CSV table of C-alpha atoms in Angstrom, one decimal:
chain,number,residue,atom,x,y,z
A,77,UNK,CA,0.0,0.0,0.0
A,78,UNK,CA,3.0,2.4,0.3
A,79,UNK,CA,4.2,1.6,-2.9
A,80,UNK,CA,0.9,1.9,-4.8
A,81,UNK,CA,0.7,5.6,-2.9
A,82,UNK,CA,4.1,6.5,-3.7
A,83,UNK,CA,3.3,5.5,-7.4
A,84,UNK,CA,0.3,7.7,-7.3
A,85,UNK,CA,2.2,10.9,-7.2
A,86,UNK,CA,3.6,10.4,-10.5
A,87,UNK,CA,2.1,7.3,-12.6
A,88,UNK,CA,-1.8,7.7,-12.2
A,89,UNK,CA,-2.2,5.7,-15.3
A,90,UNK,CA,-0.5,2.6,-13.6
A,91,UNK,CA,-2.3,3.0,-10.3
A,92,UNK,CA,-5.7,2.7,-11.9
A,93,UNK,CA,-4.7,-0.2,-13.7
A,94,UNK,CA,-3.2,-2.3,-11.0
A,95,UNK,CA,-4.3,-0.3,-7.5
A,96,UNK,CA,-7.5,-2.3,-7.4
A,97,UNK,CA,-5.7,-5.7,-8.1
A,98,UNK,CA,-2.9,-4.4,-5.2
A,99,UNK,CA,-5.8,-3.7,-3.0
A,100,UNK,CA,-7.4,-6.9,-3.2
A,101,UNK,CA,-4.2,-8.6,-2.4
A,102,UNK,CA,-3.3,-6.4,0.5
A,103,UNK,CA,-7.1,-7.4,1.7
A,104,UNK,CA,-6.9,-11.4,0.9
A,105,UNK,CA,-3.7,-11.4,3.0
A,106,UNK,CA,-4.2,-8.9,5.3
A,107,UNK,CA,-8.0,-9.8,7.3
A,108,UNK,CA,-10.0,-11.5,4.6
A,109,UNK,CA,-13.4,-11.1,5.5
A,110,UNK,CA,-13.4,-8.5,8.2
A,111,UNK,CA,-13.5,-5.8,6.2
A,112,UNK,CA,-15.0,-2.9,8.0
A,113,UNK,CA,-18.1,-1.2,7.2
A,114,UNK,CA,-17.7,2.2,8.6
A,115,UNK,CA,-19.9,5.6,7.6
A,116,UNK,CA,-17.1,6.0,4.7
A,117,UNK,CA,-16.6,2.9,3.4
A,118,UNK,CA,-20.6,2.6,3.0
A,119,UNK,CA,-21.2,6.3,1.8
A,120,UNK,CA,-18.0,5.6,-1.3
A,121,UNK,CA,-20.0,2.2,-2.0
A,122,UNK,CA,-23.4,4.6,-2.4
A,123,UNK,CA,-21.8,7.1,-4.4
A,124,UNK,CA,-20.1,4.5,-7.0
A,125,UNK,CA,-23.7,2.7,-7.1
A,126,UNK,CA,-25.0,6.3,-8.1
A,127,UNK,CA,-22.1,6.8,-10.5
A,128,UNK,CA,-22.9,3.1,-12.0
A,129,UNK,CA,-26.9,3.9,-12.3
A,130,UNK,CA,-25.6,7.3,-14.1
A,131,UNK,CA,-24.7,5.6,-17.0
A,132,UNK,CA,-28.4,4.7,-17.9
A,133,UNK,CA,-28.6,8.6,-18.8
A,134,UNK,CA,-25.1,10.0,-19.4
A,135,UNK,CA,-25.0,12.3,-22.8
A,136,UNK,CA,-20.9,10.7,-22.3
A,137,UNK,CA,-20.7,7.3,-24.7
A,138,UNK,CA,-17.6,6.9,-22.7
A,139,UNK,CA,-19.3,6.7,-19.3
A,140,UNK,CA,-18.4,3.2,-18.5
A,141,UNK,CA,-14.9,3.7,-18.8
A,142,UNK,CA,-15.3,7.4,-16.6
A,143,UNK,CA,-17.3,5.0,-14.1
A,144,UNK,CA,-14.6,1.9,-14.3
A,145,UNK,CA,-11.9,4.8,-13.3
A,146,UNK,CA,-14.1,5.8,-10.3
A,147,UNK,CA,-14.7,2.3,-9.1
A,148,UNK,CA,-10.7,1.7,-9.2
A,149,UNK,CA,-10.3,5.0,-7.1
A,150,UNK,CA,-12.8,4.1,-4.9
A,151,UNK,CA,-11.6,0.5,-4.5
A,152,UNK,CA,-8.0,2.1,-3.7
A,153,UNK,CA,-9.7,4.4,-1.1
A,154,UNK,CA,-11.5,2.0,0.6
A,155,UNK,CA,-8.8,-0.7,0.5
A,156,UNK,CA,-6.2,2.2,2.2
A,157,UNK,CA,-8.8,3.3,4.6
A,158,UNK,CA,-9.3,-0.4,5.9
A,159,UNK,CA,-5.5,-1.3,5.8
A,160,UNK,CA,-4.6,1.9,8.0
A,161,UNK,CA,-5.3,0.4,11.6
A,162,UNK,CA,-2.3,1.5,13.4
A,163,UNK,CA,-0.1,4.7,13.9
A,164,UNK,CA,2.5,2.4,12.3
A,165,UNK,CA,0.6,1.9,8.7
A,166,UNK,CA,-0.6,5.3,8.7
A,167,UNK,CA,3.4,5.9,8.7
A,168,UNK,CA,4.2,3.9,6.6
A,169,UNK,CA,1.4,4.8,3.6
A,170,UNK,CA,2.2,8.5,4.2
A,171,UNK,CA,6.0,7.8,4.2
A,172,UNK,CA,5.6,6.0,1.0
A,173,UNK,CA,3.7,9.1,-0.3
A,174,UNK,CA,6.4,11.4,0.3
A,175,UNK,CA,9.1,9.0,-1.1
A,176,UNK,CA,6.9,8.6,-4.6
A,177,UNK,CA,7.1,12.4,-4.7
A,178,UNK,CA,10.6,12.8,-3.9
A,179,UNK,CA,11.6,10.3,-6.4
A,180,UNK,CA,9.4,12.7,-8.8
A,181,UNK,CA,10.7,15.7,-8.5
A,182,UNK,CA,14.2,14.3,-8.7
A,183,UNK,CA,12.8,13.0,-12.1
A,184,UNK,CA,12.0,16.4,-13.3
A,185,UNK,CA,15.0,17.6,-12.0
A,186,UNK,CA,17.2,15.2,-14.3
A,187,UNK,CA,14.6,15.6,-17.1
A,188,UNK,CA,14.5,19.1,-17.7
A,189,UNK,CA,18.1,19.9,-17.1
A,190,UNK,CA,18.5,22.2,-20.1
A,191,UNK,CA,14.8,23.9,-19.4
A,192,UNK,CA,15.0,27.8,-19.1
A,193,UNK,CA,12.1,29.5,-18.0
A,194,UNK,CA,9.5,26.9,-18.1
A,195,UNK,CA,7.2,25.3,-16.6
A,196,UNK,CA,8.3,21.8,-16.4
A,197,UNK,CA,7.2,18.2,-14.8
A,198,UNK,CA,7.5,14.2,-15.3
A,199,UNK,CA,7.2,13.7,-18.8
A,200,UNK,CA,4.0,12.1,-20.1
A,201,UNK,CA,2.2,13.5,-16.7
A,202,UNK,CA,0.0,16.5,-16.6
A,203,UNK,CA,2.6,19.1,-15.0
A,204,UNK,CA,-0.8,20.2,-12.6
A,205,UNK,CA,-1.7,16.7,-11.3
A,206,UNK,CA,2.3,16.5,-9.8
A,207,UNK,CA,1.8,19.5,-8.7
A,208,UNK,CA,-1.2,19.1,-6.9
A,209,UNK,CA,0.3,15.9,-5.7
A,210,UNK,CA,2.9,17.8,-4.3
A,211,UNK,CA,1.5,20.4,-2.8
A,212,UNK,CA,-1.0,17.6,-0.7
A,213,UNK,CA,2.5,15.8,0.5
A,214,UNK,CA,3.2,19.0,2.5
A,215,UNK,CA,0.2,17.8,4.5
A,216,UNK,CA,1.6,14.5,5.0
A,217,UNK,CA,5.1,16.3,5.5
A,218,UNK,CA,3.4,18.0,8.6
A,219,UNK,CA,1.6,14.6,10.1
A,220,UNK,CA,5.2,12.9,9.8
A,221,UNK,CA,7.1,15.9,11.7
A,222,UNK,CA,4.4,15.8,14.3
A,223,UNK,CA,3.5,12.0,14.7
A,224,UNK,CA,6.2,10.5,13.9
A,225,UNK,CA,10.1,9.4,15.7
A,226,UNK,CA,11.3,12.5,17.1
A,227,UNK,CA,14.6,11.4,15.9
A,228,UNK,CA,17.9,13.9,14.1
A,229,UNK,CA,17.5,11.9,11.2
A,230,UNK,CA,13.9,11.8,10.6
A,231,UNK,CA,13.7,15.2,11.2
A,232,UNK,CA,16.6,15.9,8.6
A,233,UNK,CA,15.3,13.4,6.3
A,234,UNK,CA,11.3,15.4,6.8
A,235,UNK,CA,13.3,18.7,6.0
A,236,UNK,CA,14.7,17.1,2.8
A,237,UNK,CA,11.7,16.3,1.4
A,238,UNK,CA,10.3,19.6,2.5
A,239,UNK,CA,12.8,21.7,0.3
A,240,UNK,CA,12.8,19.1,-2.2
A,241,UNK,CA,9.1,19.3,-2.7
A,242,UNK,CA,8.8,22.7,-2.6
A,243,UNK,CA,11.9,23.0,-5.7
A,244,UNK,CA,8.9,20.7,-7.8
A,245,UNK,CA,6.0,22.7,-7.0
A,246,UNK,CA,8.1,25.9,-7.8
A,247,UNK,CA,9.4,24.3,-11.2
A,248,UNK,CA,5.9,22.9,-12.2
A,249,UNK,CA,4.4,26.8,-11.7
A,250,UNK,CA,1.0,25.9,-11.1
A,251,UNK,CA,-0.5,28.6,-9.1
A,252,UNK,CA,-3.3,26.6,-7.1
A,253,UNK,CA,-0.3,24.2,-5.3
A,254,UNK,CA,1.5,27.4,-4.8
A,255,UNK,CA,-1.5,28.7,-2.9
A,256,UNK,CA,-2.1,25.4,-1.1
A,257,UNK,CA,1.7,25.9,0.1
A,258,UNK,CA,1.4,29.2,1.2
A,259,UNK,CA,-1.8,28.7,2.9
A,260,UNK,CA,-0.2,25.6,4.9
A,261,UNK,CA,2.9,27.5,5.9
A,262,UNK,CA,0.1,30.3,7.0
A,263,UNK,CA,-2.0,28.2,8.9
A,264,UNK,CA,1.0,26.1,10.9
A,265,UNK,CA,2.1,30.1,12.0
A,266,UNK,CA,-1.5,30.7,13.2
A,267,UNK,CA,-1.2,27.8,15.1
A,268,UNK,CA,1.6,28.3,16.6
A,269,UNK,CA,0.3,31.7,17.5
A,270,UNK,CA,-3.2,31.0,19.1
A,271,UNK,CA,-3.9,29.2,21.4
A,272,UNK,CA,-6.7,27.2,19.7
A,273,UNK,CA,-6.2,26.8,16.3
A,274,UNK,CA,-9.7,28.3,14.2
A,275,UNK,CA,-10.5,25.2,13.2
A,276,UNK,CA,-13.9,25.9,12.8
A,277,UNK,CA,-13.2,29.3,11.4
A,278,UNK,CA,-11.7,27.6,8.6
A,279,UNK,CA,-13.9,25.3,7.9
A,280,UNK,CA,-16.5,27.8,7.4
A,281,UNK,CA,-14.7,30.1,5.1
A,282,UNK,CA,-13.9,27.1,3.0
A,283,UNK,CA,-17.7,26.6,3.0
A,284,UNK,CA,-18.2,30.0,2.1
A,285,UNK,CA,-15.7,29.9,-0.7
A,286,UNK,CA,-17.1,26.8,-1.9
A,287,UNK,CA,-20.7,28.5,-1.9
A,288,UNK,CA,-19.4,31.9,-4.0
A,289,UNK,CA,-18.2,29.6,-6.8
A,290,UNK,CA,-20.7,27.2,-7.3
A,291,UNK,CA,-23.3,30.4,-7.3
A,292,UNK,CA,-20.5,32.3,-9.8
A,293,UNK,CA,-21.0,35.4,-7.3
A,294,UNK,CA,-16.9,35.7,-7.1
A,295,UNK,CA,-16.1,35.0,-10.7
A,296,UNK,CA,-15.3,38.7,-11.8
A,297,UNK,CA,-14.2,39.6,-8.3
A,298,UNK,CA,-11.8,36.9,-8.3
A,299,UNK,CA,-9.8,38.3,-10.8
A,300,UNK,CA,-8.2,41.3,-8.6
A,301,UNK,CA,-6.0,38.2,-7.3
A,302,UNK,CA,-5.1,37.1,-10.9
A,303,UNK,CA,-1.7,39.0,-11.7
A,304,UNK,CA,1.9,38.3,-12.7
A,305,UNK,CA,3.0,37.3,-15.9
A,306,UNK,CA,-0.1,34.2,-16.4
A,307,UNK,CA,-2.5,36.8,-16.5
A,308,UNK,CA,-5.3,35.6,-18.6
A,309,UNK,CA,-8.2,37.7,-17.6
A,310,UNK,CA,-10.2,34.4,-17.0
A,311,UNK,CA,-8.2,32.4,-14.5
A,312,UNK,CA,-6.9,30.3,-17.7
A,313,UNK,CA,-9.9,29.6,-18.9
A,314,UNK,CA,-11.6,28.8,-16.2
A,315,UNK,CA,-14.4,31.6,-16.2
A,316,UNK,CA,-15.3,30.4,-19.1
A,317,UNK,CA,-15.9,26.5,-18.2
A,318,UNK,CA,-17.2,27.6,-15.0
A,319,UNK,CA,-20.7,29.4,-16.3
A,320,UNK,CA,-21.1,26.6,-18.8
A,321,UNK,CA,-20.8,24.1,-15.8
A,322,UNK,CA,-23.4,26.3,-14.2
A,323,UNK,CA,-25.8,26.2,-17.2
A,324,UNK,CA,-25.7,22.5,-17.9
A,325,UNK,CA,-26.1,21.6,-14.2
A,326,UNK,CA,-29.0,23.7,-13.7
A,327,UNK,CA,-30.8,22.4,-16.7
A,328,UNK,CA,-30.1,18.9,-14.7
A,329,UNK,CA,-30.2,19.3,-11.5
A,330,UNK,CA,-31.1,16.5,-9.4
A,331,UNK,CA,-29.3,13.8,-11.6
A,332,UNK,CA,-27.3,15.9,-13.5
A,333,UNK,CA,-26.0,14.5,-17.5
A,334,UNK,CA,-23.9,11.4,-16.8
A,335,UNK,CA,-20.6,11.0,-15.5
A,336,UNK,CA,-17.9,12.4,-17.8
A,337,UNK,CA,-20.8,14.2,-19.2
A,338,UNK,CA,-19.4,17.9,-19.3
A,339,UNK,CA,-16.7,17.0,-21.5
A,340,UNK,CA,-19.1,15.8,-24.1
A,341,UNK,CA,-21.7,18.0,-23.4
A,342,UNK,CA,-19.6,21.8,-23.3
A,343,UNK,CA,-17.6,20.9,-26.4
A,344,UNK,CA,-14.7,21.3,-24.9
A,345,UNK,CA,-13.2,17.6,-24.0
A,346,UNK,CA,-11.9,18.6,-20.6
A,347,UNK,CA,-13.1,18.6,-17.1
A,348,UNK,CA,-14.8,21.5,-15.2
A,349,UNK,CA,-11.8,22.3,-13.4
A,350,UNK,CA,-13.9,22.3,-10.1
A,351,UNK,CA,-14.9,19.6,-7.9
A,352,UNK,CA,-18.1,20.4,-6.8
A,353,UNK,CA,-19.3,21.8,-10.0
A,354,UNK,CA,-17.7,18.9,-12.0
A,355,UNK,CA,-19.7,16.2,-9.8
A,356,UNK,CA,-22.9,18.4,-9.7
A,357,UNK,CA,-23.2,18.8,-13.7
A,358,UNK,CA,-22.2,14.8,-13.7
A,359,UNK,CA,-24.1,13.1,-11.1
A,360,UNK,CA,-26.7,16.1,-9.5
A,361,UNK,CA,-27.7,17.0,-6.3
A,362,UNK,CA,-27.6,14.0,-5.2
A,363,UNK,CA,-24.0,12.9,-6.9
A,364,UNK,CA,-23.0,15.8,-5.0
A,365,UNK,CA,-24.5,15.2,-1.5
A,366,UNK,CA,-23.1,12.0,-1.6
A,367,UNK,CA,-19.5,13.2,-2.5
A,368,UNK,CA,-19.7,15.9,0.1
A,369,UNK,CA,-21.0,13.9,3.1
A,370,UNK,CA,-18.0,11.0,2.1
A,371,UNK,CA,-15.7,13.9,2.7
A,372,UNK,CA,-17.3,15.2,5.5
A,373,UNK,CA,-17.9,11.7,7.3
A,374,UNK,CA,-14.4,10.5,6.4
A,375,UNK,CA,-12.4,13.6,8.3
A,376,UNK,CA,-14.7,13.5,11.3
A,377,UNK,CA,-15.3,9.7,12.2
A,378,UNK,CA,-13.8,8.8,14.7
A,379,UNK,CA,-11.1,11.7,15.9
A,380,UNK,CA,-12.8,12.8,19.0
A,381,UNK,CA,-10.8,10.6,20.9
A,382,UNK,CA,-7.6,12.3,19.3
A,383,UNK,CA,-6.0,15.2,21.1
A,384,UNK,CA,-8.2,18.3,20.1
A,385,UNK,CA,-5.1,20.8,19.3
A,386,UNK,CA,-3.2,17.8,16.9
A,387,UNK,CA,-6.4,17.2,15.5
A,388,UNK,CA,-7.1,20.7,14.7
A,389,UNK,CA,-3.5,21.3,13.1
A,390,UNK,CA,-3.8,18.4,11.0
A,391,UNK,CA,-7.0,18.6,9.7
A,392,UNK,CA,-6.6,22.2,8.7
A,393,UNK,CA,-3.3,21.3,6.9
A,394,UNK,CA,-5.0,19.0,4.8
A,395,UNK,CA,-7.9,20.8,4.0
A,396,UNK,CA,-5.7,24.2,2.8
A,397,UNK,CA,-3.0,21.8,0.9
A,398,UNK,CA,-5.8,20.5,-1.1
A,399,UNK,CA,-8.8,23.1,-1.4
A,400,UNK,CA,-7.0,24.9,-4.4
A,401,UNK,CA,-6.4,21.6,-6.3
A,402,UNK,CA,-10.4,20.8,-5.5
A,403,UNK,CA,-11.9,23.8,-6.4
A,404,UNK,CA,-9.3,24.7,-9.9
A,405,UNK,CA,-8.3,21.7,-11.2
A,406,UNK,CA,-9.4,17.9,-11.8
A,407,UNK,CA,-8.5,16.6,-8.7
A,408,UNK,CA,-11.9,14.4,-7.6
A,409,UNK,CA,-10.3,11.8,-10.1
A,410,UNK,CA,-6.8,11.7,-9.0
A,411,UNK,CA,-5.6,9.0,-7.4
A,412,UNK,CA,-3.5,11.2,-5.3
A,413,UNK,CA,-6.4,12.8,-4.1
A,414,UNK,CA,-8.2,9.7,-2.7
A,415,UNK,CA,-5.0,8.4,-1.1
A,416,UNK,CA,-4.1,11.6,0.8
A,417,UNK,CA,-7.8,11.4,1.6
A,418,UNK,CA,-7.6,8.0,3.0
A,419,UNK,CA,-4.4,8.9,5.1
A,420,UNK,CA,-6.0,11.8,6.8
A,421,UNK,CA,-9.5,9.8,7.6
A,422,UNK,CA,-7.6,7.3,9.7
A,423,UNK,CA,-6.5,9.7,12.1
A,424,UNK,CA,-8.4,7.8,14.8
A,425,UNK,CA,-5.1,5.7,15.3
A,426,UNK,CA,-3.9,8.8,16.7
A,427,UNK,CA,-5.7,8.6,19.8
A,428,UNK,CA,-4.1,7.3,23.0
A,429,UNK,CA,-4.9,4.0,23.5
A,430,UNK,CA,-6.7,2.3,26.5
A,431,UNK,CA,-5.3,2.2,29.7
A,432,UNK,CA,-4.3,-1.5,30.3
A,433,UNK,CA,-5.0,-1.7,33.6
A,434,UNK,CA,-8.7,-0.3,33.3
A,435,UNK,CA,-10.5,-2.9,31.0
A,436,UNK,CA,-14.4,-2.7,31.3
A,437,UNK,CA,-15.7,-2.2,34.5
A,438,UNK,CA,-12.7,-3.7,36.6
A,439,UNK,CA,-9.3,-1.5,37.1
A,440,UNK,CA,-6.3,-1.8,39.4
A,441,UNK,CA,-5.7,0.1,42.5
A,442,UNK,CA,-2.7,0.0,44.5
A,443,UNK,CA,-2.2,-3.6,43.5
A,444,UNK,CA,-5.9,-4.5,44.3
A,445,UNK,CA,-9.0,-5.6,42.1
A,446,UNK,CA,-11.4,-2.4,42.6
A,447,UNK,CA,-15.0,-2.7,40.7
A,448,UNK,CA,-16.1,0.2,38.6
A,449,UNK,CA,-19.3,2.3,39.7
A,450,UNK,CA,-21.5,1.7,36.6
């Protein structure tokens, strides 16, 4: 499972082809049988049954093959989610991560040697999806440096990734990893500054953001940000795709067209370059509830028990490392995407385990059996 998310960083192609075989593997030999069937796992199943029944109506006549890619990312997902049980595995998949990435920038590095002024990547790999990948490993760079051995070396060897990954993100030039960088760097200073980190705050203003661009009330306003020398005066595009994703999903609402549908029915052959809006034109309303609550579900179950300032840090990393990828690019089919996911929903393992010598209503006191008040 490390391997397969170390692979996802910078051969997608491969991990949809043999993730789901991997997963199955890692399931057969791992606890065959006792999979378990938590609020996630059951809300990713409903979602790829709704993607499934979408192709009875998509305008796409490549739909099966958009909803074979989805049930592979799912599969992945949910085979990661169940394998992390311990602080150990959620180690070792996010370690596996960073080493993927590392190995990827060192392969644009060697690649582009004679480049000059451009942006540059893996060959054969969409220079935005490393990006984006790389921007999300800062997440897991943070989750390491905080969770993991407190040794000199691990902290040199978190640190070399750290520059490293920040040299591919600079070299790729995508402007949304950028931002998720720069928003990470700003949140871990806020937290170090407050005494509670505003979780909550941020989780609302993402909410809000998400809100103004699905209802196109920040398009124009959005470009006083838009500068430098990738000025477009539509975001690259994207003010255009965004009102057409608008008008098609609201001609569709509940259902929406299909999946894949938008780049058959906007005549343009490419995604939405938005999560939400992408989902909502393919699969509805209800495509989209279901997509939102997997999210929601998947970063809340089960972390109460984790300490409430870790939690908090964490959490927020992730969301601000991966909201620009989400809301400007294709990232809802990345394989990246759902393996950073899967990382950060098994924070659970986080939380301090029992006490051994308190097990049900029985503890030890002073050396003596003492029965527990019920």
């Amino acid at each position: 499972m490390a391997a397969l998310a170390g692979l996802s960083t910078f051969d997608p192609t491969l991990v949809l082809t043999v993730g789901p075989f991997v997963a199955c593997v890692v399931f057969l030999f791992g606890r065959p049988g006792r999979l378990r069937i938590t609020p996630s796992v059951l809300l990713a199943i409903a979602l790829l049954a709704w993607i499934w029944l979408s192709v009875s109506w998509s305008v796409n006549p490549a739909a099966g093959q958009s909803t074979i890619m989805w049930a592979a990312l799912l599969i992945i997902f949910i085979a990661t989610v169940d394998y992390i049980q311990t602080l150990q595995q959620l180690r070792l998949v996010a370690t596996g991560y960073l080493v993927g990435a590392f190995f990827a920038v060192a392969q644009t590095i060697f690649e582009n040697q004679a480049a000059e002024g451009a942006r540059v990547g893996v060959e054969g790999l969409n220079v935005n999806y490393l990006a984006y990948a790389l921007a999300s490993g800062f997440a897991l760079i943070v989750l390491l440096w905080m969770t993991g051995p407190r040794t000199k070396r691990a902290r040199v060897a978190l640190l070399v990734v750290l520059v490293s990954l920040a040299v591919g993100v600079e070299l790729a030039g995508t402007r949304g990893a950028l931002l998720g960088v720069g928003l990470v760097a700003v949140w871990l200073v806020l937290c170090w500054a407050a005494r509670r980190p505003p979780l909550k705050a941020l989780v609302v203003a993402l909410l809000v953001v998400c809100v103004l661009m699905i209802s196109g009330v920040s398009d124009k306003a959005s470009l006083v940000f838009e500068g430098g020398d990738r000025a477009t005066g539509d975001w690259s595009g994207r003010l255009v795709l965004w009102p057409l994703a608008r008008q098609i999903w609201a001609q569709h609402p509940l259902a929406g067209i299909g999946m894949g549908g938008f780049h058959v029915e906007s005549g343009t052959g490419i995604g939405a370059h938005n999560a939400l809006l992408e989902v909502g034109v393919s699969l509805g309303l209800v495509g989209l509830l279901l997509f939102v609550a997997l999210f929601w579900t998947t970063l809340s179950n089960g972390v109460g028990a984790v300490d409430a300032r870790l939690r908090a840090v964490l959490l927020g990393a992730f969301l601000l490392a991966s909201a620009p990828a989400y809301l400007s690019g294709t990232w809802e089919s990345a394989p990246a995407s759902w393996v950073v996911l899967a990382v950060f929903s098994r924070l659970a393992v986080l939380a301090p385990a029992p006490d051994p010598l308190s097990v049900g209503s029985v503890r030890v006191s002073h050396g003596r059996m003492v029965t527990q008040p019920r």
